[in-house]
Amino acid sequence: MALLGIDGGGSHVRVVVTDAQMNVLAQTTGDNVNPSSIGREESGARVRAAVRQAISDANLTPGDITAAAAGIAGAADDHSADWVRDMLQIVLPTARIVPSSDFEIALVGAVGERKGVIVIAGTGSAAFGVSVDGRKLRQGGFGYLLGDEGSGYWMGREVLAHALRELDGRAGKSQITPRVLKEIGAATAGDIIAWTYRQGVQVRAIAALAPLLIQISEEGDRVAQGYVARAASELANLVRSIQARLDLKDGPIAFAGGLLETDNRLVEVLMRRLHIEERPRPLYPPAIGAAMLAAQAF
């Protein structure tokens, strides 16, 4: 039995072909497949191209694939399930297709089972959980204008806002201000504003300031530590909300996203908030999580 897993949750699509024991037979990577940004037609074409390549690399034919699961960012709602199924049936006409979400495949890969909570903190933030009886719940992930608390963007925005307040004389002195001025090549409040809005709001550029804030907090700056603690509290609230609503207080917890993938102060404080002694490390990548979901289709 050959299985196929598709991870379309980031800036690239990753496709893996495995056997029933999750031994990898082939894997390939392609460009962004988020239909919200490139449209469904182009997204489907890119996904199918990556699928064909992975099957070819495994020296198999499409008919050899028994089941396939896909988690694609921008196609995680119930209305997209039929599109995902129809789009993949073109290239996998005999396979059982399992539409999923980028959150679910990341959770399954990280903890090795379809139960628990995963909290994600990168440019944005969100959490996702699956209960023992299969109920699913997502919290957060509302985007930089309405949410993403505790995310890279949220922390980067706090860095810039603090620097502006300190330059105004409305905030206490911190290493945040001189360090962020140097980081973005600014000298005045006007420079910060110009940098922030130079071509509209620079979401990724602002989020890229989060590691600087974490570093300053690790050097002992109390103000920076306060912002990092607030970020950790926001992320912990996402997890606790899902645990309470899905009765998952004893279920596994997984961390994902660039800010939670290494040992740092944000991770340390978040672990304390959630009463975790060791940093959760993913067992498998999301594409394998998708293959594991495909295996459960029977």
mmCIF file of C-alpha atoms in Angstrom:
data_model
loop_
_atom_site.group_PDB
_atom_site.id
_atom_site.type_symbol
_atom_site.label_atom_id
_atom_site.label_comp_id
_atom_site.label_asym_id
_atom_site.label_seq_id
_atom_site.Cartn_x
_atom_site.Cartn_y
_atom_site.Cartn_z
ATOM 1 C CA MET A 1 0.000 0.000 0.000
ATOM 2 C CA ALA A 2 1.395 3.389 -1.034
ATOM 3 C CA LEU A 3 0.188 6.584 0.628
ATOM 4 C CA LEU A 4 0.621 10.223 -0.283
ATOM 5 C CA GLY A 5 0.734 13.259 1.995
ATOM 6 C CA ILE A 6 0.534 16.876 0.883
ATOM 7 C CA ASP A 7 1.643 19.795 3.046
ATOM 8 C CA GLY A 8 0.574 23.071 1.484
ATOM 9 C CA GLY A 9 0.766 25.092 4.677
ATOM 10 C CA GLY A 10 3.775 27.323 4.108
ATOM 11 C CA SER A 11 5.493 29.184 1.308
ATOM 12 C CA HIS A 12 6.066 25.854 -0.478
ATOM 13 C CA VAL A 13 4.154 22.651 -1.083
ATOM 14 C CA ARG A 14 5.745 19.432 0.137
ATOM 15 C CA VAL A 15 4.596 16.045 -1.103
ATOM 16 C CA VAL A 16 5.693 12.727 0.373
ATOM 17 C CA VAL A 17 5.024 9.162 -0.754
ATOM 18 C CA THR A 18 5.223 6.496 1.962
ATOM 19 C CA ASP A 19 4.432 2.872 2.556
ATOM 20 C CA ALA A 20 2.007 1.729 5.247
ATOM 21 C CA GLN A 21 4.770 1.883 7.890
ATOM 22 C CA MET A 22 5.504 5.551 7.039
ATOM 23 C CA ASN A 23 8.814 4.731 5.371
ATOM 24 C CA VAL A 24 9.460 7.533 2.881
ATOM 25 C CA LEU A 25 9.625 6.332 -0.718
ATOM 26 C CA ALA A 26 9.960 9.786 -2.275
ATOM 27 C CA GLN A 27 9.406 13.437 -1.492
ATOM 28 C CA THR A 28 9.377 16.627 -3.475
ATOM 29 C CA THR A 29 8.910 20.363 -2.962
ATOM 30 C CA GLY A 30 7.141 22.938 -5.109
ATOM 31 C CA ASP A 31 6.103 26.586 -5.044
ATOM 32 C CA ASN A 32 3.400 28.220 -2.908
ATOM 33 C CA VAL A 33 -0.017 26.634 -3.490
ATOM 34 C CA ASN A 34 -2.249 28.831 -1.317
ATOM 35 C CA PRO A 35 -5.384 29.356 -3.440
ATOM 36 C CA SER A 36 -6.157 32.577 -1.588
ATOM 37 C CA SER A 37 -3.047 34.182 -3.060
ATOM 38 C CA ILE A 38 -2.663 32.492 -6.467
ATOM 39 C CA GLY A 39 -6.184 31.274 -7.265
ATOM 40 C CA ARG A 40 -7.605 27.777 -7.308
ATOM 41 C CA GLU A 41 -6.670 26.989 -10.907
ATOM 42 C CA GLU A 42 -2.973 27.739 -10.431
ATOM 43 C CA SER A 43 -2.971 26.139 -6.987
ATOM 44 C CA GLY A 44 -4.412 22.911 -8.350
ATOM 45 C CA ALA A 45 -1.915 22.836 -11.207
ATOM 46 C CA ARG A 46 1.027 23.266 -8.842
ATOM 47 C CA VAL A 47 -0.220 20.633 -6.412
ATOM 48 C CA ARG A 48 -0.767 18.101 -9.187
ATOM 49 C CA ALA A 49 2.678 18.788 -10.665
ATOM 50 C CA ALA A 50 4.299 18.121 -7.289
ATOM 51 C CA VAL A 51 2.199 14.975 -6.826
ATOM 52 C CA ARG A 52 3.203 13.625 -10.246
ATOM 53 C CA GLN A 53 6.862 14.327 -9.518
ATOM 54 C CA ALA A 54 6.770 12.563 -6.154
ATOM 55 C CA ILE A 55 5.033 9.508 -7.622
ATOM 56 C CA SER A 56 7.556 9.365 -10.458
ATOM 57 C CA ASP A 57 10.474 9.676 -8.032
ATOM 58 C CA ALA A 58 9.052 6.718 -6.088
ATOM 59 C CA ASN A 59 8.963 4.673 -9.317
ATOM 60 C CA LEU A 60 5.220 4.260 -8.932
ATOM 61 C CA THR A 61 2.163 5.113 -10.999
ATOM 62 C CA PRO A 62 -0.875 7.118 -9.845
ATOM 63 C CA GLY A 63 -2.808 3.857 -9.647
ATOM 64 C CA ASP A 64 -0.399 2.607 -6.974
ATOM 65 C CA ILE A 65 -1.503 5.322 -4.530
ATOM 66 C CA THR A 66 -4.171 3.892 -2.241
ATOM 67 C CA ALA A 67 -5.011 7.081 -0.326
ATOM 68 C CA ALA A 68 -3.874 10.690 -0.187
ATOM 69 C CA ALA A 69 -4.452 13.441 2.373
ATOM 70 C CA ALA A 70 -3.861 17.138 1.839
ATOM 71 C CA GLY A 71 -3.592 20.104 4.169
ATOM 72 C CA ILE A 72 -3.484 23.306 2.142
ATOM 73 C CA ALA A 73 -3.413 26.805 3.616
ATOM 74 C CA GLY A 74 -6.306 28.836 2.289
ATOM 75 C CA ALA A 75 -8.340 25.675 1.657
ATOM 76 C CA ALA A 76 -9.040 24.428 5.163
ATOM 77 C CA ASP A 77 -12.749 25.260 5.445
ATOM 78 C CA ASP A 78 -15.597 22.866 4.729
ATOM 79 C CA HIS A 79 -16.429 24.674 1.479
ATOM 80 C CA SER A 80 -12.962 23.845 0.104
ATOM 81 C CA ALA A 81 -13.107 20.105 0.797
ATOM 82 C CA ASP A 82 -14.922 19.301 -2.451
ATOM 83 C CA TRP A 83 -12.447 21.406 -4.426
ATOM 84 C CA VAL A 84 -9.472 19.603 -2.859
ATOM 85 C CA ARG A 85 -11.071 16.225 -3.538
ATOM 86 C CA ASP A 86 -11.944 17.045 -7.155
ATOM 87 C CA MET A 87 -8.574 18.678 -7.813
ATOM 88 C CA LEU A 88 -6.631 15.631 -6.614
ATOM 89 C CA GLN A 89 -8.956 13.074 -8.207
ATOM 90 C CA ILE A 90 -7.729 14.341 -11.592
ATOM 91 C CA VAL A 91 -4.231 13.007 -10.923
ATOM 92 C CA LEU A 92 -5.198 10.241 -8.455
ATOM 93 C CA PRO A 93 -8.387 8.780 -9.968
ATOM 94 C CA THR A 94 -8.386 5.550 -7.929
ATOM 95 C CA ALA A 95 -7.098 6.869 -4.589
ATOM 96 C CA ARG A 96 -9.204 7.716 -1.575
ATOM 97 C CA ILE A 97 -8.812 11.479 -1.030
ATOM 98 C CA VAL A 98 -8.821 12.938 2.487
ATOM 99 C CA PRO A 99 -9.169 16.756 2.573
ATOM 100 C CA SER A 100 -7.654 18.113 5.775
ATOM 101 C CA SER A 101 -6.076 21.370 6.938
ATOM 102 C CA ASP A 102 -2.521 22.587 7.329
ATOM 103 C CA PHE A 103 -3.182 22.787 11.083
ATOM 104 C CA GLU A 104 -4.418 19.207 11.371
ATOM 105 C CA ILE A 105 -1.574 17.598 9.431
ATOM 106 C CA ALA A 106 0.941 19.590 11.490
ATOM 107 C CA LEU A 107 -0.685 18.339 14.712
ATOM 108 C CA VAL A 108 -0.815 14.708 13.601
ATOM 109 C CA GLY A 109 2.786 14.795 12.430
ATOM 110 C CA ALA A 110 3.990 16.505 15.589
ATOM 111 C CA VAL A 111 2.341 14.210 18.145
ATOM 112 C CA GLY A 112 1.889 11.061 16.078
ATOM 113 C CA GLU A 113 -1.857 10.812 16.603
ATOM 114 C CA ARG A 114 -5.082 12.631 15.752
ATOM 115 C CA LYS A 115 -5.575 14.102 19.212
ATOM 116 C CA GLY A 116 -4.186 17.097 21.084
ATOM 117 C CA VAL A 117 -3.458 20.776 20.573
ATOM 118 C CA ILE A 118 -0.908 22.529 18.409
ATOM 119 C CA VAL A 119 -0.014 26.192 18.891
ATOM 120 C CA ILE A 120 1.641 27.997 16.013
ATOM 121 C CA ALA A 121 3.633 31.222 16.266
ATOM 122 C CA GLY A 122 5.395 32.554 13.225
ATOM 123 C CA THR A 123 4.460 35.685 11.316
ATOM 124 C CA GLY A 124 0.935 35.047 12.618
ATOM 125 C CA SER A 125 -0.436 32.893 15.413
ATOM 126 C CA ALA A 126 -3.189 30.327 15.916
ATOM 127 C CA ALA A 127 -3.968 27.091 17.706
ATOM 128 C CA PHE A 128 -5.804 23.985 16.611
ATOM 129 C CA GLY A 129 -7.070 20.962 18.498
ATOM 130 C CA VAL A 130 -8.747 17.614 17.965
ATOM 131 C CA SER A 131 -10.650 15.935 20.789
ATOM 132 C CA VAL A 132 -10.663 12.248 21.659
ATOM 133 C CA ASP A 133 -13.992 11.868 19.847
ATOM 134 C CA GLY A 134 -12.780 13.712 16.743
ATOM 135 C CA ARG A 135 -14.181 17.204 17.301
ATOM 136 C CA LYS A 136 -11.996 19.941 15.832
ATOM 137 C CA LEU A 137 -11.515 23.518 16.986
ATOM 138 C CA ARG A 138 -9.354 26.372 15.780
ATOM 139 C CA GLN A 139 -8.605 29.458 17.861
ATOM 140 C CA GLY A 140 -7.009 32.689 16.681
ATOM 141 C CA GLY A 141 -5.460 33.090 13.266
ATOM 142 C CA PHE A 142 -7.524 36.185 12.483
ATOM 143 C CA GLY A 143 -4.710 38.041 10.725
ATOM 144 C CA TYR A 144 -2.561 40.987 11.711
ATOM 145 C CA LEU A 145 -5.403 43.527 11.717
ATOM 146 C CA LEU A 146 -7.767 41.637 14.013
ATOM 147 C CA GLY A 147 -5.650 39.176 15.944
ATOM 148 C CA ASP A 148 -2.430 37.140 15.700
ATOM 149 C CA GLU A 149 -1.688 37.909 19.351
ATOM 150 C CA GLY A 150 1.692 36.623 20.484
ATOM 151 C CA SER A 151 2.906 36.244 16.902
ATOM 152 C CA GLY A 152 6.017 37.592 15.240
ATOM 153 C CA TYR A 153 4.033 40.465 13.780
ATOM 154 C CA TRP A 154 2.450 41.247 17.145
ATOM 155 C CA MET A 155 5.850 41.384 18.841
ATOM 156 C CA GLY A 156 7.408 43.381 16.026
ATOM 157 C CA ARG A 157 4.599 45.925 16.189
ATOM 158 C CA GLU A 158 5.097 46.230 19.963
ATOM 159 C CA VAL A 159 8.804 46.866 19.383
ATOM 160 C CA LEU A 160 8.091 49.708 16.959
ATOM 161 C CA ALA A 161 5.294 51.152 19.109
ATOM 162 C CA HIS A 162 7.491 51.124 22.208
ATOM 163 C CA ALA A 163 10.286 52.903 20.364
ATOM 164 C CA LEU A 164 7.855 55.599 19.230
ATOM 165 C CA ARG A 165 6.504 56.060 22.757
ATOM 166 C CA GLU A 166 10.003 56.258 24.218
ATOM 167 C CA LEU A 167 11.062 58.832 21.635
ATOM 168 C CA ASP A 168 7.925 60.776 22.593
ATOM 169 C CA GLY A 169 8.893 60.576 26.253
ATOM 170 C CA ARG A 170 5.851 58.436 27.093
ATOM 171 C CA ALA A 171 7.688 55.209 27.929
ATOM 172 C CA GLY A 172 10.621 54.237 30.091
ATOM 173 C CA LYS A 173 14.040 53.703 28.593
ATOM 174 C CA SER A 174 14.839 50.288 27.214
ATOM 175 C CA GLN A 175 17.401 48.697 24.955
ATOM 176 C CA ILE A 176 14.527 48.130 22.562
ATOM 177 C CA THR A 177 14.642 51.639 21.111
ATOM 178 C CA PRO A 178 18.346 51.979 20.209
ATOM 179 C CA ARG A 179 18.463 48.407 18.938
ATOM 180 C CA VAL A 180 15.422 48.707 16.696
ATOM 181 C CA LEU A 181 16.609 52.071 15.365
ATOM 182 C CA LYS A 182 19.877 50.422 14.363
ATOM 183 C CA GLU A 183 18.109 47.366 12.949
ATOM 184 C CA ILE A 184 15.923 49.333 10.536
ATOM 185 C CA GLY A 185 18.384 52.144 9.853
ATOM 186 C CA ALA A 186 16.317 54.838 11.557
ATOM 187 C CA ALA A 187 17.198 57.815 13.753
ATOM 188 C CA THR A 188 13.867 59.492 14.483
ATOM 189 C CA ALA A 189 10.209 58.690 15.050
ATOM 190 C CA GLY A 190 9.533 59.898 11.533
ATOM 191 C CA ASP A 191 12.043 57.390 10.194
ATOM 192 C CA ILE A 192 10.253 54.560 12.011
ATOM 193 C CA ILE A 193 6.904 55.596 10.561
ATOM 194 C CA ALA A 194 8.371 55.925 7.073
ATOM 195 C CA TRP A 195 10.004 52.478 7.344
ATOM 196 C CA THR A 196 6.789 50.871 8.583
ATOM 197 C CA TYR A 197 4.548 52.273 5.855
ATOM 198 C CA ARG A 198 7.057 52.583 3.038
ATOM 199 C CA GLN A 199 4.988 50.377 0.700
ATOM 200 C CA GLY A 200 1.938 49.710 2.800
ATOM 201 C CA VAL A 201 2.190 47.755 6.037
ATOM 202 C CA GLN A 202 5.224 45.458 5.854
ATOM 203 C CA VAL A 203 3.847 42.436 7.704
ATOM 204 C CA ARG A 204 6.806 40.097 7.234
ATOM 205 C CA ALA A 205 9.376 42.838 7.793
ATOM 206 C CA ILE A 206 7.688 43.840 11.046
ATOM 207 C CA ALA A 207 7.433 40.193 12.127
ATOM 208 C CA ALA A 208 11.156 39.805 11.477
ATOM 209 C CA LEU A 209 11.793 42.119 14.459
ATOM 210 C CA ALA A 210 10.429 39.521 16.902
ATOM 211 C CA PRO A 211 13.720 37.593 17.266
ATOM 212 C CA LEU A 212 15.417 40.892 18.160
ATOM 213 C CA LEU A 213 12.892 41.455 20.958
ATOM 214 C CA ILE A 214 13.439 37.927 22.254
ATOM 215 C CA GLN A 215 17.207 38.431 22.167
ATOM 216 C CA ILE A 216 16.981 41.699 24.109
ATOM 217 C CA SER A 217 14.769 39.992 26.682
ATOM 218 C CA GLU A 218 17.342 37.215 27.069
ATOM 219 C CA GLU A 219 19.982 39.867 27.768
ATOM 220 C CA GLY A 220 18.007 40.965 30.827
ATOM 221 C CA ASP A 221 16.041 43.993 29.600
ATOM 222 C CA ARG A 222 12.951 44.108 31.833
ATOM 223 C CA VAL A 223 10.780 45.965 29.333
ATOM 224 C CA ALA A 224 11.538 43.437 26.601
ATOM 225 C CA GLN A 225 10.874 40.620 29.050
ATOM 226 C CA GLY A 226 7.461 42.110 29.725
ATOM 227 C CA TYR A 227 6.522 42.057 26.042
ATOM 228 C CA VAL A 228 7.750 38.478 25.634
ATOM 229 C CA ALA A 229 5.765 37.435 28.713
ATOM 230 C CA ARG A 230 2.629 39.012 27.233
ATOM 231 C CA ALA A 231 3.206 37.162 23.956
ATOM 232 C CA ALA A 232 3.589 33.864 25.819
ATOM 233 C CA SER A 233 0.395 34.531 27.771
ATOM 234 C CA GLU A 234 -1.553 35.181 24.578
ATOM 235 C CA LEU A 235 -0.317 31.918 23.041
ATOM 236 C CA ALA A 236 -1.056 30.005 26.234
ATOM 237 C CA ASN A 237 -4.596 31.407 26.235
ATOM 238 C CA LEU A 238 -5.164 29.932 22.770
ATOM 239 C CA VAL A 239 -4.120 26.503 24.010
ATOM 240 C CA ARG A 240 -6.089 26.664 27.246
ATOM 241 C CA SER A 241 -9.246 27.741 25.434
ATOM 242 C CA ILE A 242 -9.085 24.704 23.157
ATOM 243 C CA GLN A 243 -8.232 22.368 26.033
ATOM 244 C CA ALA A 244 -11.264 23.557 27.974
ATOM 245 C CA ARG A 245 -13.718 23.383 25.087
ATOM 246 C CA LEU A 246 -12.519 19.987 23.837
ATOM 247 C CA ASP A 247 -11.815 18.468 27.266
ATOM 248 C CA LEU A 248 -8.148 17.960 26.359
ATOM 249 C CA LYS A 249 -6.351 18.975 29.528
ATOM 250 C CA ASP A 250 -4.329 15.744 29.529
ATOM 251 C CA GLY A 251 -3.816 15.581 25.756
ATOM 252 C CA PRO A 252 -0.514 16.189 23.973
ATOM 253 C CA ILE A 253 0.603 19.725 23.115
ATOM 254 C CA ALA A 254 2.735 20.591 20.091
ATOM 255 C CA PHE A 255 4.619 23.762 19.153
ATOM 256 C CA ALA A 256 5.085 24.940 15.561
ATOM 257 C CA GLY A 257 6.134 28.064 13.697
ATOM 258 C CA GLY A 258 9.465 29.810 13.480
ATOM 259 C CA LEU A 259 9.306 31.421 16.930
ATOM 260 C CA LEU A 260 8.673 28.128 18.740
ATOM 261 C CA GLU A 261 11.111 25.851 16.917
ATOM 262 C CA THR A 262 14.204 26.715 18.969
ATOM 263 C CA ASP A 263 14.980 27.107 22.651
ATOM 264 C CA ASN A 264 14.426 30.780 23.515
ATOM 265 C CA ARG A 265 12.806 32.921 26.196
ATOM 266 C CA LEU A 266 9.394 32.943 24.501
ATOM 267 C CA VAL A 267 9.347 29.141 24.483
ATOM 268 C CA GLU A 268 10.596 29.037 28.077
ATOM 269 C CA VAL A 269 7.851 31.345 29.355
ATOM 270 C CA LEU A 270 5.175 29.609 27.272
ATOM 271 C CA MET A 271 6.203 26.252 28.740
ATOM 272 C CA ARG A 272 5.826 27.686 32.238
ATOM 273 C CA ARG A 273 2.391 29.064 31.398
ATOM 274 C CA LEU A 274 1.309 25.626 30.163
ATOM 275 C CA HIS A 275 3.104 23.676 32.908
ATOM 276 C CA ILE A 276 5.280 21.811 30.397
ATOM 277 C CA GLU A 277 8.685 20.572 31.567
ATOM 278 C CA GLU A 278 10.286 19.740 28.198
ATOM 279 C CA ARG A 279 9.908 21.627 24.932
ATOM 280 C CA PRO A 280 7.586 19.700 22.617
ATOM 281 C CA ARG A 281 9.510 18.522 19.577
ATOM 282 C CA PRO A 282 7.631 17.261 16.514
ATOM 283 C CA LEU A 283 7.873 13.551 15.807
ATOM 284 C CA TYR A 284 7.344 14.013 12.065
ATOM 285 C CA PRO A 285 6.926 16.895 9.606
ATOM 286 C CA PRO A 286 3.428 17.912 8.461
ATOM 287 C CA ALA A 287 3.674 16.031 5.148
ATOM 288 C CA ILE A 288 4.144 12.785 7.075
ATOM 289 C CA GLY A 289 1.225 13.838 9.252
ATOM 290 C CA ALA A 290 -0.844 14.023 6.071
ATOM 291 C CA ALA A 291 0.306 10.536 5.045
ATOM 292 C CA MET A 292 -0.685 9.278 8.504
ATOM 293 C CA LEU A 293 -4.171 10.734 7.993
ATOM 294 C CA ALA A 294 -4.330 9.010 4.611
ATOM 295 C CA ALA A 295 -3.504 5.711 6.318
ATOM 296 C CA GLN A 296 -6.477 6.213 8.649
ATOM 297 C CA ALA A 297 -8.876 6.488 5.707
ATOM 298 C CA PHE A 298 -9.600 2.757 5.817
#
